[in-house]
Amino acid sequence: MPTAFTRVLGSGFVVGEHCVKNETLSKICDTSDEWIRERTGIEQRYFVEEGVTTSDLGVRAARKALEDAKVAPEEIDYIVFATMTPDYYFPGCGGLLQTKLGLSNVPALDIRQQCSGFIYGLQVCDALLRAGVAKRILFVGAEVHTGFMPWSKQAFDLITGKAEGVLPKEEHDFNTKFRDRTSLFGDAAGALVLGPTDNPERGLLGFVLHSDGSKAESLYVASAGFAYRPYVGGDTHIREARYVPAMDGRTVYKMAVSKMPEAVHEVCQKVGVTVEEINMLIAHQANLRINEAVQKSLKLPDERVYNNIQRYGNTTAATIPIAYDECRKSGKVKVGDLVCFVGLGAGFHWGAALMRE
């Protein structure tokens, strides 16, 4: 076993400026609070003000994590940024975050593992710290999902309270076609400051990661890619809103409720602990019904599973760090507790990690 372990020095998160409750979405499409809660467990989500970017949210979360860790920005010697909604097609958000923090010449790595981005990124950070490449890593997971909502400015103004009235029926009906996906997502960022420790009683203990590209088109965005000339896909894709993620919900559900428990069992076996020893399971917050099925499969009681999708929706790479920050600061996770992170997302990519708080 290695003598150096990776531990969390600080954490923090932020959400978008506008809280949007389920019932508010009924102003722009055919939906209701009951319809959304029944299928997803979500009650509300947060959207950013127009013009706020993923790196903007990332730097806000980063400052909170740095303050919590009592680490100055200039002490950071590596940045890892996970997102599927970058400010630009390229470059990635890591360098933008670096500049907004006032840093220079600090390596900034961007990863694209979507909903499993936190777990993949956590393993990267752990490897960098154990190898001695870095001593203080800033790890950010952030998303601005409102960029793939097929809504007009009038629609956004209605749900953020900037305007009153009703949408034209044709626009309302068009928005309804995508309600199963647009009701899922929120804008947010979570951040961790990570560093090495020689204490084998605390820190990251092990990972298992997997991918299966054969089912990639069960959850993907069809409108942008270099199979097209130009890569944005043309007027037809825009008119048909193919920039909204396409999802085979049945396949995603089946993958999640089978692969996530498997990953938890696998990482426990690898580390030499049992599932029953887990004090807190923090799963990616994609759908409360998925997480309830995972919990049932693992036979864990409610007090050892944390969900917050009700308040934030699916914030992709930000969901696990947000939930972890809430657990740390509310006392639901205490020093010495065994914490398990698990997630699955587009790709498909999935995995689990174990940490001793």
CSV table of C-alpha atoms in Angstrom, one decimal:
chain,number,residue,atom,x,y,z
A,1,MET,CA,0.0,0.0,0.0
A,2,PRO,CA,1.2,3.5,-0.7
A,3,THR,CA,2.2,5.7,2.3
A,4,ALA,CA,0.8,8.9,0.8
A,5,PHE,CA,-2.9,9.4,0.7
A,6,THR,CA,-5.1,12.1,-0.8
A,7,ARG,CA,-7.4,14.0,1.5
A,8,VAL,CA,-9.9,16.8,1.1
A,9,LEU,CA,-8.7,20.1,2.6
A,10,GLY,CA,-11.7,22.2,1.8
A,11,SER,CA,-15.0,22.2,-0.2
A,12,GLY,CA,-17.6,24.7,-1.5
A,13,PHE,CA,-20.4,25.1,-4.0
A,14,VAL,CA,-22.5,27.7,-5.7
A,15,VAL,CA,-25.7,27.6,-7.8
A,16,GLY,CA,-27.2,29.9,-10.5
A,17,GLU,CA,-28.9,33.1,-9.6
A,18,HIS,CA,-32.5,32.1,-10.3
A,19,CYS,CA,-34.5,29.4,-8.4
A,20,VAL,CA,-37.0,27.8,-10.7
A,21,LYS,CA,-39.6,25.6,-9.1
A,22,ASN,CA,-41.4,22.9,-11.0
A,23,GLU,CA,-44.7,24.8,-11.2
A,24,THR,CA,-42.9,27.7,-12.8
A,25,LEU,CA,-42.0,25.5,-15.8
A,26,SER,CA,-45.7,25.1,-16.6
A,27,LYS,CA,-45.6,28.6,-17.9
A,28,ILE,CA,-43.6,27.5,-20.9
A,29,CYS,CA,-44.5,23.9,-21.5
A,30,ASP,CA,-47.1,21.3,-20.6
A,31,THR,CA,-45.9,20.1,-17.2
A,32,SER,CA,-46.6,20.3,-13.5
A,33,ASP,CA,-45.0,19.9,-10.1
A,34,GLU,CA,-46.7,16.5,-9.7
A,35,TRP,CA,-45.5,15.3,-13.2
A,36,ILE,CA,-41.9,16.2,-12.5
A,37,ARG,CA,-41.7,15.0,-8.9
A,38,GLU,CA,-43.3,11.6,-9.7
A,39,ARG,CA,-40.7,10.9,-12.4
A,40,THR,CA,-37.6,12.5,-11.1
A,41,GLY,CA,-38.0,13.6,-7.4
A,42,ILE,CA,-36.9,17.1,-8.4
A,43,GLU,CA,-38.8,20.0,-6.8
A,44,GLN,CA,-36.7,22.9,-8.1
A,45,ARG,CA,-33.4,23.9,-9.8
A,46,TYR,CA,-31.3,27.0,-10.3
A,47,PHE,CA,-30.5,28.7,-13.6
A,48,VAL,CA,-27.8,31.3,-14.2
A,49,GLU,CA,-28.4,34.8,-15.4
A,50,GLU,CA,-27.8,35.1,-19.2
A,51,GLY,CA,-24.1,35.6,-19.9
A,52,VAL,CA,-22.8,33.7,-16.8
A,53,THR,CA,-20.5,30.9,-17.9
A,54,THR,CA,-19.4,27.6,-16.5
A,55,SER,CA,-16.0,29.0,-15.6
A,56,ASP,CA,-17.7,31.9,-13.8
A,57,LEU,CA,-19.6,29.4,-11.6
A,58,GLY,CA,-16.4,27.4,-11.2
A,59,VAL,CA,-14.4,30.3,-9.9
A,60,ARG,CA,-17.1,31.2,-7.4
A,61,ALA,CA,-17.1,27.6,-6.0
A,62,ALA,CA,-13.3,27.5,-6.1
A,63,ARG,CA,-13.1,30.6,-3.9
A,64,LYS,CA,-15.4,29.0,-1.3
A,65,ALA,CA,-13.4,25.8,-1.3
A,66,LEU,CA,-10.1,27.7,-1.0
A,67,GLU,CA,-11.5,29.7,1.9
A,68,ASP,CA,-12.8,26.6,3.6
A,69,ALA,CA,-9.3,24.9,3.2
A,70,LYS,CA,-7.5,28.1,4.3
A,71,VAL,CA,-5.4,27.8,1.2
A,72,ALA,CA,-4.4,30.9,-0.8
A,73,PRO,CA,-5.0,30.7,-4.6
A,74,GLU,CA,-1.2,31.0,-5.2
A,75,GLU,CA,-0.6,27.8,-3.2
A,76,ILE,CA,-2.5,25.8,-5.9
A,77,ASP,CA,-0.1,24.1,-8.2
A,78,TYR,CA,-2.6,22.1,-10.4
A,79,ILE,CA,-6.1,22.6,-11.6
A,80,VAL,CA,-8.5,19.9,-12.8
A,81,PHE,CA,-11.8,21.0,-14.3
A,82,ALA,CA,-14.7,18.6,-15.1
A,83,THR,CA,-17.6,19.8,-17.3
A,84,MET,CA,-19.7,18.9,-20.3
A,85,THR,CA,-20.8,22.5,-20.8
A,86,PRO,CA,-17.6,24.5,-21.4
A,87,ASP,CA,-17.6,28.2,-22.1
A,88,TYR,CA,-16.2,27.5,-25.6
A,89,TYR,CA,-15.8,24.5,-27.8
A,90,PHE,CA,-12.2,25.1,-27.1
A,91,PRO,CA,-10.2,26.0,-25.1
A,92,GLY,CA,-11.4,24.3,-21.9
A,93,CYS,CA,-12.5,25.9,-18.7
A,94,GLY,CA,-9.3,25.1,-16.7
A,95,GLY,CA,-7.2,27.8,-18.1
A,96,LEU,CA,-10.1,30.3,-17.9
A,97,LEU,CA,-10.5,29.5,-14.2
A,98,GLN,CA,-6.8,29.9,-13.7
A,99,THR,CA,-6.9,33.4,-15.1
A,100,LYS,CA,-10.0,34.4,-13.1
A,101,LEU,CA,-8.2,33.3,-9.9
A,102,GLY,CA,-5.2,35.5,-10.8
A,103,LEU,CA,-2.9,32.6,-11.3
A,104,SER,CA,-0.3,31.9,-14.1
A,105,ASN,CA,1.8,29.0,-15.3
A,106,VAL,CA,-0.3,26.5,-13.3
A,107,PRO,CA,-1.2,23.3,-15.2
A,108,ALA,CA,-4.9,23.2,-16.0
A,109,LEU,CA,-6.4,19.9,-17.1
A,110,ASP,CA,-10.0,19.6,-18.6
A,111,ILE,CA,-11.8,16.3,-18.5
A,112,ARG,CA,-15.1,15.3,-20.3
A,113,GLN,CA,-16.7,12.4,-18.5
A,114,GLN,CA,-20.1,14.1,-18.0
A,115,CYS,CA,-22.0,12.8,-15.0
A,116,SER,CA,-19.1,10.6,-13.9
A,117,GLY,CA,-16.7,13.5,-14.3
A,118,PHE,CA,-16.3,13.9,-10.5
A,119,ILE,CA,-15.2,10.3,-9.9
A,120,TYR,CA,-12.9,10.2,-12.9
A,121,GLY,CA,-11.4,13.6,-11.9
A,122,LEU,CA,-11.0,12.5,-8.3
A,123,GLN,CA,-8.8,9.6,-9.5
A,124,VAL,CA,-6.7,11.9,-11.6
A,125,CYS,CA,-6.2,14.2,-8.7
A,126,ASP,CA,-5.3,11.3,-6.4
A,127,ALA,CA,-2.8,10.0,-8.9
A,128,LEU,CA,-1.1,13.4,-9.3
A,129,LEU,CA,-0.8,13.8,-5.6
A,130,ARG,CA,0.5,10.3,-4.9
A,131,ALA,CA,3.1,10.7,-7.7
A,132,GLY,CA,4.3,13.9,-6.1
A,133,VAL,CA,3.4,16.0,-9.3
A,134,ALA,CA,1.3,18.4,-7.2
A,135,LYS,CA,0.9,19.4,-3.5
A,136,ARG,CA,-2.3,21.4,-3.7
A,137,ILE,CA,-4.9,20.6,-6.4
A,138,LEU,CA,-8.0,22.6,-7.1
A,139,PHE,CA,-10.7,20.3,-8.5
A,140,VAL,CA,-13.9,21.8,-9.9
A,141,GLY,CA,-17.0,20.3,-11.4
A,142,ALA,CA,-19.3,22.9,-13.0
A,143,GLU,CA,-22.1,23.1,-15.5
A,144,VAL,CA,-24.3,25.7,-17.2
A,145,HIS,CA,-27.0,23.5,-18.7
A,146,THR,CA,-29.3,26.4,-19.7
A,147,GLY,CA,-27.3,26.6,-22.9
A,148,PHE,CA,-29.1,23.5,-24.3
A,149,MET,CA,-32.6,24.6,-23.3
A,150,PRO,CA,-34.6,25.2,-26.5
A,151,TRP,CA,-36.4,28.2,-25.0
A,152,SER,CA,-36.7,31.8,-26.3
A,153,LYS,CA,-35.7,34.9,-24.3
A,154,GLN,CA,-39.4,35.4,-23.6
A,155,ALA,CA,-39.6,31.9,-22.1
A,156,PHE,CA,-36.5,32.5,-19.9
A,157,ASP,CA,-38.0,35.8,-18.8
A,158,LEU,CA,-41.2,34.2,-17.8
A,159,ILE,CA,-39.7,31.5,-15.6
A,160,THR,CA,-37.2,33.9,-14.0
A,161,GLY,CA,-39.9,36.4,-13.1
A,162,LYS,CA,-38.7,39.2,-15.4
A,163,ALA,CA,-41.9,39.2,-17.5
A,164,GLU,CA,-45.5,38.2,-17.3
A,165,GLY,CA,-47.8,36.7,-20.0
A,166,VAL,CA,-48.1,33.5,-22.0
A,167,LEU,CA,-46.1,32.0,-24.8
A,168,PRO,CA,-47.6,31.5,-28.3
A,169,LYS,CA,-49.2,28.1,-28.4
A,170,GLU,CA,-46.8,26.9,-31.1
A,171,GLU,CA,-43.8,27.7,-29.0
A,172,HIS,CA,-45.4,26.2,-25.9
A,173,ASP,CA,-46.1,22.9,-27.8
A,174,PHE,CA,-42.5,22.9,-29.1
A,175,ASN,CA,-41.1,23.2,-25.6
A,176,THR,CA,-43.3,20.4,-24.4
A,177,LYS,CA,-41.5,17.9,-26.7
A,178,PHE,CA,-38.4,18.3,-24.5
A,179,ARG,CA,-40.0,18.5,-21.1
A,180,ASP,CA,-38.6,15.0,-20.0
A,181,ARG,CA,-35.1,16.4,-20.3
A,182,THR,CA,-35.3,20.1,-19.8
A,183,SER,CA,-37.0,19.6,-16.4
A,184,LEU,CA,-34.0,17.6,-15.2
A,185,PHE,CA,-31.1,20.0,-15.2
A,186,GLY,CA,-29.8,22.9,-13.2
A,187,ASP,CA,-26.8,25.2,-13.2
A,188,ALA,CA,-24.2,24.9,-10.4
A,189,ALA,CA,-20.6,24.3,-9.5
A,190,GLY,CA,-18.8,22.4,-6.7
A,191,ALA,CA,-15.1,22.5,-5.8
A,192,LEU,CA,-12.6,20.7,-3.7
A,193,VAL,CA,-9.1,21.5,-2.6
A,194,LEU,CA,-7.0,18.3,-2.3
A,195,GLY,CA,-3.6,17.6,-0.7
A,196,PRO,CA,-1.5,14.7,0.4
A,197,THR,CA,-1.4,13.2,3.9
A,198,ASP,CA,0.7,10.4,5.4
A,199,ASN,CA,-2.1,9.4,7.7
A,200,PRO,CA,-3.4,6.0,6.5
A,201,GLU,CA,-6.5,6.5,8.6
A,202,ARG,CA,-7.8,9.3,6.4
A,203,GLY,CA,-8.1,10.0,2.7
A,204,LEU,CA,-9.0,8.4,-0.7
A,205,LEU,CA,-8.7,4.6,-0.4
A,206,GLY,CA,-9.5,3.2,-3.9
A,207,PHE,CA,-11.4,3.6,-7.2
A,208,VAL,CA,-13.0,1.4,-9.9
A,209,LEU,CA,-13.8,3.0,-13.2
A,210,HIS,CA,-15.5,1.6,-16.4
A,211,SER,CA,-16.6,2.7,-19.8
A,212,ASP,CA,-18.8,1.2,-22.6
A,213,GLY,CA,-18.9,3.2,-25.8
A,214,SER,CA,-21.2,0.8,-27.5
A,215,LYS,CA,-24.3,2.5,-26.0
A,216,ALA,CA,-23.0,6.1,-26.6
A,217,GLU,CA,-26.1,7.1,-28.6
A,218,SER,CA,-28.4,6.2,-25.7
A,219,LEU,CA,-27.4,9.6,-24.2
A,220,TYR,CA,-25.7,12.1,-26.4
A,221,VAL,CA,-26.0,15.5,-28.2
A,222,ALA,CA,-26.4,15.0,-31.9
A,223,SER,CA,-26.1,18.6,-33.2
A,224,ALA,CA,-22.4,19.3,-32.8
A,225,GLY,CA,-19.5,17.2,-33.9
A,226,PHE,CA,-16.9,16.9,-36.6
A,227,ALA,CA,-18.9,14.5,-38.6
A,228,TYR,CA,-20.6,17.6,-39.9
A,229,ARG,CA,-19.3,20.4,-42.1
A,230,PRO,CA,-19.5,22.8,-40.3
A,231,TYR,CA,-19.5,21.0,-37.0
A,232,VAL,CA,-22.5,22.8,-35.6
A,233,GLY,CA,-24.8,20.7,-37.8
A,234,GLY,CA,-26.6,23.4,-39.8
A,235,ASP,CA,-30.1,25.0,-39.8
A,236,THR,CA,-32.0,21.7,-39.6
A,237,HIS,CA,-30.3,20.7,-36.3
A,238,ILE,CA,-31.0,24.2,-34.8
A,239,ARG,CA,-34.6,24.2,-36.0
A,240,GLU,CA,-35.2,20.7,-34.6
A,241,ALA,CA,-33.3,21.5,-31.3
A,242,ARG,CA,-30.9,18.6,-31.7
A,243,TYR,CA,-28.6,20.5,-29.3
A,244,VAL,CA,-30.9,19.2,-26.6
A,245,PRO,CA,-29.5,15.9,-25.3
A,246,ALA,CA,-31.1,12.8,-26.8
A,247,MET,CA,-31.8,10.2,-24.3
A,248,ASP,CA,-33.1,6.6,-24.3
A,249,GLY,CA,-34.4,6.8,-20.7
A,250,ARG,CA,-35.0,3.0,-20.4
A,251,THR,CA,-31.5,2.2,-21.3
A,252,VAL,CA,-30.0,4.8,-19.0
A,253,TYR,CA,-32.2,3.6,-16.1
A,254,LYS,CA,-31.2,0.0,-16.6
A,255,MET,CA,-27.5,0.8,-16.8
A,256,ALA,CA,-27.6,3.0,-13.8
A,257,VAL,CA,-29.5,0.7,-11.4
A,258,SER,CA,-27.3,-2.3,-12.4
A,259,LYS,CA,-23.8,-0.7,-12.9
A,260,MET,CA,-23.8,1.6,-9.9
A,261,PRO,CA,-24.4,-1.1,-7.3
A,262,GLU,CA,-21.9,-3.3,-9.0
A,263,ALA,CA,-19.2,-0.6,-8.8
A,264,VAL,CA,-19.9,-0.1,-5.1
A,265,HIS,CA,-19.4,-3.8,-4.4
A,266,GLU,CA,-16.3,-3.9,-6.6
A,267,VAL,CA,-14.6,-0.9,-4.9
A,268,CYS,CA,-15.4,-2.3,-1.4
A,269,GLN,CA,-13.9,-5.7,-2.3
A,270,LYS,CA,-10.8,-3.9,-3.8
A,271,VAL,CA,-10.3,-1.9,-0.6
A,272,GLY,CA,-11.1,-4.7,1.8
A,273,VAL,CA,-14.3,-3.4,3.4
A,274,THR,CA,-18.0,-4.4,3.2
A,275,VAL,CA,-20.9,-2.4,1.9
A,276,GLU,CA,-22.3,-2.5,5.4
A,277,GLU,CA,-19.4,-0.5,6.6
A,278,ILE,CA,-20.2,2.5,4.4
A,279,ASN,CA,-21.3,5.4,6.6
A,280,MET,CA,-22.5,7.6,3.7
A,281,LEU,CA,-23.2,6.8,0.1
A,282,ILE,CA,-23.2,9.9,-2.2
A,283,ALA,CA,-24.4,9.0,-5.6
A,284,HIS,CA,-24.6,11.2,-8.7
A,285,GLN,CA,-27.9,13.1,-8.6
A,286,ALA,CA,-29.4,12.2,-12.0
A,287,ASN,CA,-32.8,11.0,-10.9
A,288,LEU,CA,-34.1,10.2,-7.4
A,289,ARG,CA,-35.9,7.1,-8.6
A,290,ILE,CA,-32.5,5.7,-9.9
A,291,ASN,CA,-30.8,6.5,-6.5
A,292,GLU,CA,-33.7,4.9,-4.6
A,293,ALA,CA,-33.2,1.7,-6.7
A,294,VAL,CA,-29.5,1.7,-6.1
A,295,GLN,CA,-30.0,2.1,-2.3
A,296,LYS,CA,-32.5,-0.7,-2.3
A,297,SER,CA,-30.0,-3.0,-4.2
A,298,LEU,CA,-27.2,-2.1,-1.7
A,299,LYS,CA,-29.6,-2.6,1.3
A,300,LEU,CA,-28.4,0.7,2.9
A,301,PRO,CA,-30.7,2.5,5.4
A,302,ASP,CA,-31.9,6.1,4.7
A,303,GLU,CA,-29.5,7.7,7.2
A,304,ARG,CA,-26.5,6.3,5.2
A,305,VAL,CA,-27.6,7.7,1.8
A,306,TYR,CA,-27.6,11.4,0.8
A,307,ASN,CA,-29.8,12.9,-1.9
A,308,ASN,CA,-30.3,16.5,-2.8
A,309,ILE,CA,-31.6,16.4,-6.3
A,310,GLN,CA,-34.9,17.7,-5.0
A,311,ARG,CA,-33.3,21.1,-4.5
A,312,TYR,CA,-30.8,21.4,-7.4
A,313,GLY,CA,-31.8,19.0,-10.2
A,314,ASN,CA,-29.1,17.2,-12.1
A,315,THR,CA,-26.0,19.4,-12.2
A,316,THR,CA,-23.8,16.7,-13.9
A,317,ALA,CA,-20.2,17.1,-12.8
A,318,ALA,CA,-21.2,19.3,-9.8
A,319,THR,CA,-23.7,16.9,-8.2
A,320,ILE,CA,-21.4,14.8,-6.0
A,321,PRO,CA,-19.1,17.7,-4.8
A,322,ILE,CA,-22.2,19.7,-3.8
A,323,ALA,CA,-23.7,16.8,-1.9
A,324,TYR,CA,-20.4,16.1,-0.2
A,325,ASP,CA,-20.0,19.7,0.8
A,326,GLU,CA,-23.4,19.7,2.4
A,327,CYS,CA,-22.7,16.4,4.2
A,328,ARG,CA,-19.4,17.7,5.6
A,329,LYS,CA,-20.7,21.0,6.8
A,330,SER,CA,-24.0,19.6,8.3
A,331,GLY,CA,-22.2,16.9,10.2
A,332,LYS,CA,-23.7,14.1,8.2
A,333,VAL,CA,-20.1,13.0,7.4
A,334,LYS,CA,-17.7,13.0,10.3
A,335,VAL,CA,-14.0,12.4,10.7
A,336,GLY,CA,-13.4,8.6,10.5
A,337,ASP,CA,-16.5,7.9,8.4
A,338,LEU,CA,-16.3,5.7,5.3
A,339,VAL,CA,-17.7,7.6,2.4
A,340,CYS,CA,-18.6,6.1,-1.0
A,341,PHE,CA,-19.0,8.1,-4.2
A,342,VAL,CA,-20.7,6.5,-7.2
A,343,GLY,CA,-22.0,7.7,-10.5
A,344,LEU,CA,-22.9,6.8,-14.1
A,345,GLY,CA,-23.3,9.0,-17.1
A,346,ALA,CA,-23.1,9.5,-20.9
A,347,GLY,CA,-20.3,7.6,-22.6
A,348,PHE,CA,-21.3,5.3,-20.9
A,349,HIS,CA,-18.8,6.0,-18.1
A,350,TRP,CA,-19.3,4.9,-14.5
A,351,GLY,CA,-17.4,4.1,-11.3
A,352,ALA,CA,-17.1,4.4,-7.6
A,353,ALA,CA,-14.6,5.7,-5.0
A,354,LEU,CA,-14.1,5.1,-1.3
A,355,MET,CA,-12.7,7.7,1.1
A,356,ARG,CA,-12.1,7.8,4.8
A,357,GLU,CA,-13.1,11.2,6.0
